[in-house]
Amino acid sequence: MKAVYIYNVLARLPERLKPLEKLANNLWFSWRHEISDLFRHMDAELWDSSKHNPVYMLGNISQECLEELAGDAGFLAQMDRSYEELERYLSVRHSPAPVVRDLGRFCVAYFSAEFGLAECLPIYSGGLGILAGDHLKSASDLNFPLVGVGLFYHEGYFQQYLNADGWQQEAYPENDFSTMPAQLMKDQDGLPVIVEVPIRGDSVKVQVWHFMAGRVPLYLLDTNVKENSHEHRYITSRLYGGDLEMRLRQEIVLGIGGVRALRALGIEATACHMNEGHSAFSALERIRILKNEHGLSFDAAREFVVATNTFTTHTPVPAGNDMFSPDLMHAYFSDYVRSMGIAFKVLLGFGRQDPANDHEPFSMPVLALRLSAHANGVSRLHGRISRDMWKRIWPKNPVEDIPIRSITNGVHIPSWISKDMAELFDQYLGPNWAEDPDSQKVWKQVDQIPNSELWRTHEKRRERLVAFARQTLQAQLKSCGALAREIDDAAQVLSPEILTIGFSRRFVEYKRPTLILRDESRLIELLTRSEQPVQIIVAGKAHPHDTPGKELIRQVIHFANREEVRHRFVFIQDYGIRVAEMMLQGCDVWLSTPRRLMEACGTSGMKAIPNGVLNLSTLDGWWDEGYDQRYGWAIGRGETYEDHNLQDEVESRDIYNLLEREIAPLFYDRGSDNLPHAWLEKMKAAMSDLCPIFNTHRMVQEYSKQFYVSASRRYNDLSREDMKGAKDLAVWRQKIMTNWDQIKINHVHVQDGKPVPVLGHFRIQADIFLNELDPEDVDVEIYFGSLNLRDDFTQRDTVQMEAADSDGNGNHHFQGEIPCSNAGKYGFTIRILPSRRKFETPYTAGLVIWADEQAIVST
């Protein structure tokens, strides 16, 4: 039996408590401790059971409690302060940096398949979503013009529980949208804003939900509309749920539906940022709109979209990226391609590293890379890996010139720091430290914090972590019907006095969550010794379809259940934001064990630093660039192994040795005041040097400087005069493509081979045939650098050559000179690219011409 009418019943807020509605309906509460404290004060048990959802609380708290709070002067004063602070925060208008003040229109649309913003909004699975949430929060704090676009999953990501054997089970409780800080977007007539997307011949309706993350709006798309079939209503049911075909449907809704939703809402984005390849279809939809509604050719529309797109890749292995078979793509896109005016094979070519290979599947990251002028990996190391991984897309460029840069991820520090540590920073760094977390000057003041206060604050958090772990473990045991004795024993696990190591992340083989279990006897000795003991808390989920990942969890649970270690080794179920916060704020050491070159970045260790937690990790991802022995410890020295078994053996021994010989002795080395002064020195050094770098304020500003501003400037230039700029660019591109194969570097004139003195210059001239192109259509560059014994470049730089004269028949004379700053063996070549003054990046066309040895002429 189904209801014939649906309605909600809400508690009636006394007029004096009306400010609570606005406080509850802005996700700002997720990074403001004073607002969280306000709702906790109302009903602590309800606050925790609601997963810290203030909207749910206001709908379920008793009327008697509300009436009582309306007369509580202390509560009202706290509420008024929080409300006034939110109003002040929201009233600040955009004040763009000088570099963007002349842009005119400037707005970034940030697409992501998941957003981790708050515990009560379970539409994230792990690091990708948490990063997206932190990106929005920093954009809000920076008052940056950005909107988020994602999917609103009815069941979100799964809740984890374990059976008696330690095997992961999944539960999918439905999200009640009416009890979340969300509003359904409606039009002027009060009807829901609906857009439609093509799904295999059907037109699927999509409604739009609106969240506010501080100053930044987030729009989430939802296909659970009664006019849709059951099959289509289920598209936005589960994050990463279902089969490959369901993934394709979700990505159509996110990419195509996301662009259509922004248009329906009247939002004009001047730059689009695709966070991973899930939203790459947004580029196709933007091309289709420009072609069909603005009269652009496909080429002109493509150039416009490429120039204004940014793509961030997070996956260091091709197998981790979404790929679809040509047959599946044909089933879903044959009609759509006709509306774009291109052949289906052309579409497939955009998603293939080798467009001519009819057997290659369609790759979402390849589509995003081909249709984005700006692309980046998420750490320096990952940038290098990505350039090598995707080099086949640009076969004529050396790997170091592949147009994928690196912008290292960060974390939104106010979201992850404990209230206790934040209050300490308020006192010694100043009350505005959270608004300027990327300031080195601010973080240098960490040295002013007395060691006694810093350690007391840290110990308080460890005590709370131990209490949280005990309560959680007891609840876990009760839920699975454990004996009363086992439940009572769980209240005694761990100790607030012992060196505590945390490990929590997605359970997958390359993260090696069982590495520390490799020599169980040695680990047991470390855990149980009477002098300088260690205790470990573990949490994490495996993907529902990842059987090997679930087996890793089972191995951890079996070890945790051993009688001799169960008081020192604990696994906490249902890893999420709340569990992560407690662990990151209360551990002493954060353990990360990814197999080197497999972790794109990994941000959990960054969240540990402002909480005074030290890192112990392999040199992968962000730790490869952040590590210094003054801050923490490295597992290995950055080696890579072909034999994974040997690597695991060597690196597990390294962990045991570090814990036994360095980490535990340093932690337990106390002065006469019972303080670990050397340990505290490491805590302060990490905070002082790493916090101003590895945060999302710095990250968002890097995206703005390197990508967003440039993309928005191109948007405004190309869209002027009814898209005249885009049309002119398409004509110019056709001119380039028509003449490119005729270009020839005829002669390169060099000096007669004599060595060049240091601080001198090496002059070079080149005779180049450009056919019908003009010198300003191309960039002619000297590509030079130091050489190794095989005469390969070890470093390289470029110098632009200037056009000197021409004969009027397409032959042009260019000249330039190389600065010779240091002695050594050097070399050069000449390359020709399409002009940077025309293309957002010259690499997008895949065109490059190199000089050969036969062209060299000595003078």
mmCIF file of N, CA and C in Angstrom, residues 744-750 787 790-792 828-830 850-858:
data_model
loop_
_atom_site.group_PDB
_atom_site.id
_atom_site.type_symbol
_atom_site.label_atom_id
_atom_site.label_comp_id
_atom_site.label_asym_id
_atom_site.label_seq_id
_atom_site.Cartn_x
_atom_site.Cartn_y
_atom_site.Cartn_z
ATOM 1 N N LYS A 744 58.146 23.266 -42.910
ATOM 2 C CA LYS A 744 59.423 22.543 -42.934
ATOM 3 C C LYS A 744 60.526 23.432 -42.369
ATOM 4 N N ILE A 745 61.310 22.843 -41.473
ATOM 5 C CA ILE A 745 62.493 23.532 -40.962
ATOM 6 C C ILE A 745 63.637 23.199 -41.918
ATOM 7 N N ASN A 746 63.957 24.121 -42.802
ATOM 8 C CA ASN A 746 64.940 23.849 -43.860
ATOM 9 C C ASN A 746 66.366 23.858 -43.340
ATOM 10 N N HIS A 747 66.735 24.914 -42.630
ATOM 11 C CA HIS A 747 68.118 25.034 -42.145
ATOM 12 C C HIS A 747 68.115 25.613 -40.729
ATOM 13 N N VAL A 748 69.038 25.108 -39.916
ATOM 14 C CA VAL A 748 69.297 25.681 -38.595
ATOM 15 C C VAL A 748 70.766 26.061 -38.564
ATOM 16 N N HIS A 749 71.049 27.351 -38.530
ATOM 17 C CA HIS A 749 72.421 27.854 -38.590
ATOM 18 C C HIS A 749 72.978 27.990 -37.168
ATOM 19 N N VAL A 750 74.131 27.332 -36.938
ATOM 20 C CA VAL A 750 74.772 27.377 -35.616
ATOM 21 C C VAL A 750 76.228 27.798 -35.779
ATOM 22 N N LEU A 787 72.539 17.524 -20.977
ATOM 23 C CA LEU A 787 72.406 16.184 -21.524
ATOM 24 C C LEU A 787 73.096 15.162 -20.636
ATOM 25 N N ARG A 790 73.793 9.550 -22.686
ATOM 26 C CA ARG A 790 73.113 9.062 -23.890
ATOM 27 C C ARG A 790 72.605 10.218 -24.749
ATOM 28 N N ASP A 791 72.990 11.439 -24.384
ATOM 29 C CA ASP A 791 72.582 12.659 -25.080
ATOM 30 C C ASP A 791 71.080 12.926 -24.982
ATOM 31 N N ASP A 792 70.451 12.395 -23.921
ATOM 32 C CA ASP A 792 69.068 12.725 -23.626
ATOM 33 C C ASP A 792 69.032 13.941 -22.711
ATOM 34 N N PHE A 828 70.445 21.211 -28.028
ATOM 35 C CA PHE A 828 69.203 21.913 -28.353
ATOM 36 C C PHE A 828 68.577 21.287 -29.586
ATOM 37 N N THR A 829 67.313 21.602 -29.777
ATOM 38 C CA THR A 829 66.626 21.347 -31.030
ATOM 39 C C THR A 829 65.650 22.498 -31.242
ATOM 40 N N ILE A 830 64.990 22.507 -32.372
ATOM 41 C CA ILE A 830 63.994 23.534 -32.671
ATOM 42 C C ILE A 830 62.631 22.851 -32.755
ATOM 43 N N TRP A 850 59.457 19.085 -35.146
ATOM 44 C CA TRP A 850 60.806 19.116 -34.577
ATOM 45 C C TRP A 850 61.842 19.182 -35.700
ATOM 46 N N ALA A 851 62.922 19.852 -35.427
ATOM 47 C CA ALA A 851 64.042 19.883 -36.373
ATOM 48 C C ALA A 851 64.749 18.529 -36.374
ATOM 49 N N ASP A 852 65.363 18.177 -37.489
ATOM 50 C CA ASP A 852 66.178 16.965 -37.525
ATOM 51 C C ASP A 852 67.636 17.345 -37.777
ATOM 52 N N GLU A 853 68.525 16.379 -37.618
ATOM 53 C CA GLU A 853 69.962 16.648 -37.714
ATOM 54 C C GLU A 853 70.364 17.147 -39.095
ATOM 55 N N GLN A 854 69.634 16.723 -40.124
ATOM 56 C CA GLN A 854 70.006 17.118 -41.488
ATOM 57 C C GLN A 854 69.845 18.626 -41.711
ATOM 58 N N ALA A 855 69.066 19.273 -40.858
ATOM 59 C CA ALA A 855 68.831 20.706 -41.049
ATOM 60 C C ALA A 855 69.969 21.563 -40.497
ATOM 61 N N ILE A 856 70.880 20.980 -39.696
ATOM 62 C CA ILE A 856 71.926 21.762 -39.048
ATOM 63 C C ILE A 856 72.973 22.205 -40.071
ATOM 64 N N VAL A 857 73.267 23.497 -40.045
ATOM 65 C CA VAL A 857 74.293 24.071 -40.923
ATOM 66 C C VAL A 857 75.252 24.864 -40.055
ATOM 67 N N SER A 858 76.560 24.498 -40.065
ATOM 68 C CA SER A 858 77.565 25.218 -39.277
ATOM 69 C C SER A 858 78.059 26.425 -40.056
#
